[in-house]
XYZ file of C-alpha atoms in Angstrom:
170
model
C -102.582 66.888 29.371
C -102.943 70.242 27.631
C -102.025 68.694 24.272
C -104.861 66.206 24.698
C -107.235 69.105 25.364
C -105.995 70.937 22.250
C -106.436 67.786 20.167
C -109.976 67.160 21.428
C -110.862 70.843 21.009
C -109.549 70.733 17.448
C -111.798 67.751 16.735
C -114.849 69.424 18.306
C -114.360 72.566 16.221
C -113.842 70.454 13.091
C -117.114 68.575 13.640
C -119.048 71.872 13.519
C -117.734 72.673 10.048
C -117.857 69.139 8.620
C -121.515 68.726 9.622
C -122.427 72.239 8.481
C -120.688 71.732 5.143
C -122.433 68.414 4.555
C -125.807 69.959 5.397
C -125.208 72.822 2.983
C -124.267 70.383 0.223
C -127.302 68.164 0.899
C -129.758 71.090 1.057
C -128.366 73.293 -1.717
C -131.695 74.945 -2.612
C -132.449 75.903 0.993
C -128.928 77.199 1.499
C -129.108 79.264 -1.697
C -132.422 80.750 -0.532
C -130.916 81.666 2.854
C -127.866 83.227 1.196
C -130.056 85.209 -1.238
C -132.243 86.414 1.635
C -129.122 87.906 3.230
C -128.480 89.935 0.057
C -125.588 87.835 -1.219
C -125.315 86.168 -4.656
C -127.398 83.009 -4.837
C -124.908 80.475 -6.199
C -122.698 80.365 -3.114
C -124.213 77.290 -1.456
C -121.936 74.697 -3.059
C -118.675 76.685 -2.691
C -119.568 77.512 0.916
C -120.456 73.909 1.713
C -117.265 72.618 0.117
C -115.185 75.222 1.945
C -116.683 74.263 5.310
C -116.342 70.533 4.638
C -112.739 70.692 3.397
C -111.695 73.166 6.095
C -113.274 70.976 8.781
C -111.427 67.906 7.533
C -108.167 69.886 7.427
C -108.690 71.045 11.011
C -109.493 67.486 12.159
C -106.399 66.018 10.507
C -104.153 68.942 11.373
C -103.372 69.873 7.774
C -102.411 73.568 7.390
C -104.127 74.133 10.724
C -102.971 77.699 11.244
C -103.994 78.865 7.766
C -107.340 77.072 7.817
C -108.184 78.239 11.336
C -107.588 81.900 10.487
C -109.654 81.560 7.291
C -112.482 79.912 9.210
C -112.344 82.579 11.940
C -112.799 85.247 9.257
C -115.599 83.228 7.678
C -117.429 82.856 11.001
C -117.075 86.561 11.798
C -118.479 87.412 8.354
C -121.485 85.206 9.008
C -122.238 87.375 12.043
C -122.218 90.470 9.818
C -124.375 88.950 7.080
C -126.710 86.551 8.876
C -126.904 87.441 12.579
C -126.888 91.226 12.644
C -130.318 91.653 14.273
C -129.031 91.794 17.839
C -132.450 92.787 19.193
C -133.755 89.324 18.233
C -132.678 86.937 21.035
C -132.136 84.031 18.625
C -129.937 86.149 16.339
C -128.006 87.525 19.307
C -127.441 83.996 20.630
C -126.274 82.782 17.198
C -123.919 85.763 16.945
C -122.453 85.007 20.378
C -122.032 81.333 19.431
C -120.190 82.339 16.267
C -118.053 84.751 18.260
C -117.093 81.900 20.609
C -116.270 79.646 17.644
C -114.079 82.398 16.159
C -112.313 82.697 19.510
C -111.666 78.949 19.552
C -110.329 79.132 16.008
C -107.995 81.961 16.957
C -106.727 79.860 19.874
C -106.214 77.017 17.425
C -104.267 79.438 15.231
C -101.999 80.111 18.217
C -101.489 76.390 18.924
C -101.592 75.227 15.310
C -98.637 72.837 15.324
C -99.679 70.501 18.107
C -99.107 66.796 18.495
C -101.245 64.359 16.551
C -101.443 66.508 13.461
C -100.069 66.288 9.958
C -98.336 69.655 10.459
C -96.438 68.352 13.503
C -95.480 65.179 11.639
C -94.089 67.237 8.739
C -92.139 69.468 11.131
C -90.601 66.471 12.900
C -89.560 65.045 9.525
C -87.989 68.372 8.481
C -86.067 68.496 11.776
C -84.814 64.929 11.272
C -83.647 65.736 7.738
C -81.889 68.903 8.910
C -80.145 66.973 11.707
C -79.110 64.228 9.252
C -77.755 66.795 6.761
C -75.798 68.568 9.503
C -74.261 65.269 10.628
C -73.351 64.419 7.017
C -71.672 67.812 6.550
C -69.749 67.333 9.805
C -68.559 63.878 8.739
C -67.471 65.216 5.349
C -65.531 68.069 6.989
C -63.803 65.625 9.335
C -62.842 63.423 6.369
C -61.412 66.409 4.467
C -59.399 67.433 7.530
C -58.045 63.883 7.969
C -57.070 63.687 4.301
C -55.298 67.041 4.488
C -53.476 65.935 7.617
C -52.457 62.703 5.911
C -51.120 64.558 2.863
C -49.192 66.950 5.087
C -47.582 64.076 7.008
C -46.707 62.300 3.757
C -44.858 65.347 2.477
C -43.123 65.779 5.825
C -44.565 69.197 6.524
C -45.529 69.986 10.076
C -49.234 69.580 10.814
C -50.856 72.836 11.855
C -54.293 72.540 13.372
C -56.170 75.800 13.162
C -58.478 76.492 16.063
C -61.504 78.373 14.749
C -64.671 79.184 16.636
C -67.482 76.717 15.941
C -69.601 79.342 14.108
C -66.932 79.796 11.417
C -66.471 76.144 10.543
């Protein structure tokens, strides 16, 4: 049940950034004006919109979830410093608290980044399968070499000596 909650939470957080990124890309002039009013360089609307859109899609699909979630948490905390620093204004204080909550959710997502129903989890399962297959292939090859050596020893008439080694030295 908790994995379902993490999955749904991941989607909810992703929607915030996908919608925000799309809005920034649709309203580039307004976004540039807002960014300039905060004292930042004016041409950041398109890069910011693209970052939010791509990061939101990555979060939704579970692609590089841990990396993207930590980057977005930093981004959201920076927006508090640049855009919501007037804590005496109730609207600014509420926006800052909302961003703080979003950053907290992103940090939780960072902690549970490789959950089910994500590309990251699918890649990890595939890596584990390949590692297990390679280990089985190495074991089979070692058994074949041992059988061949035993066969050669019996053909020559030499006594067969089986060395008992601990499993970690094989």
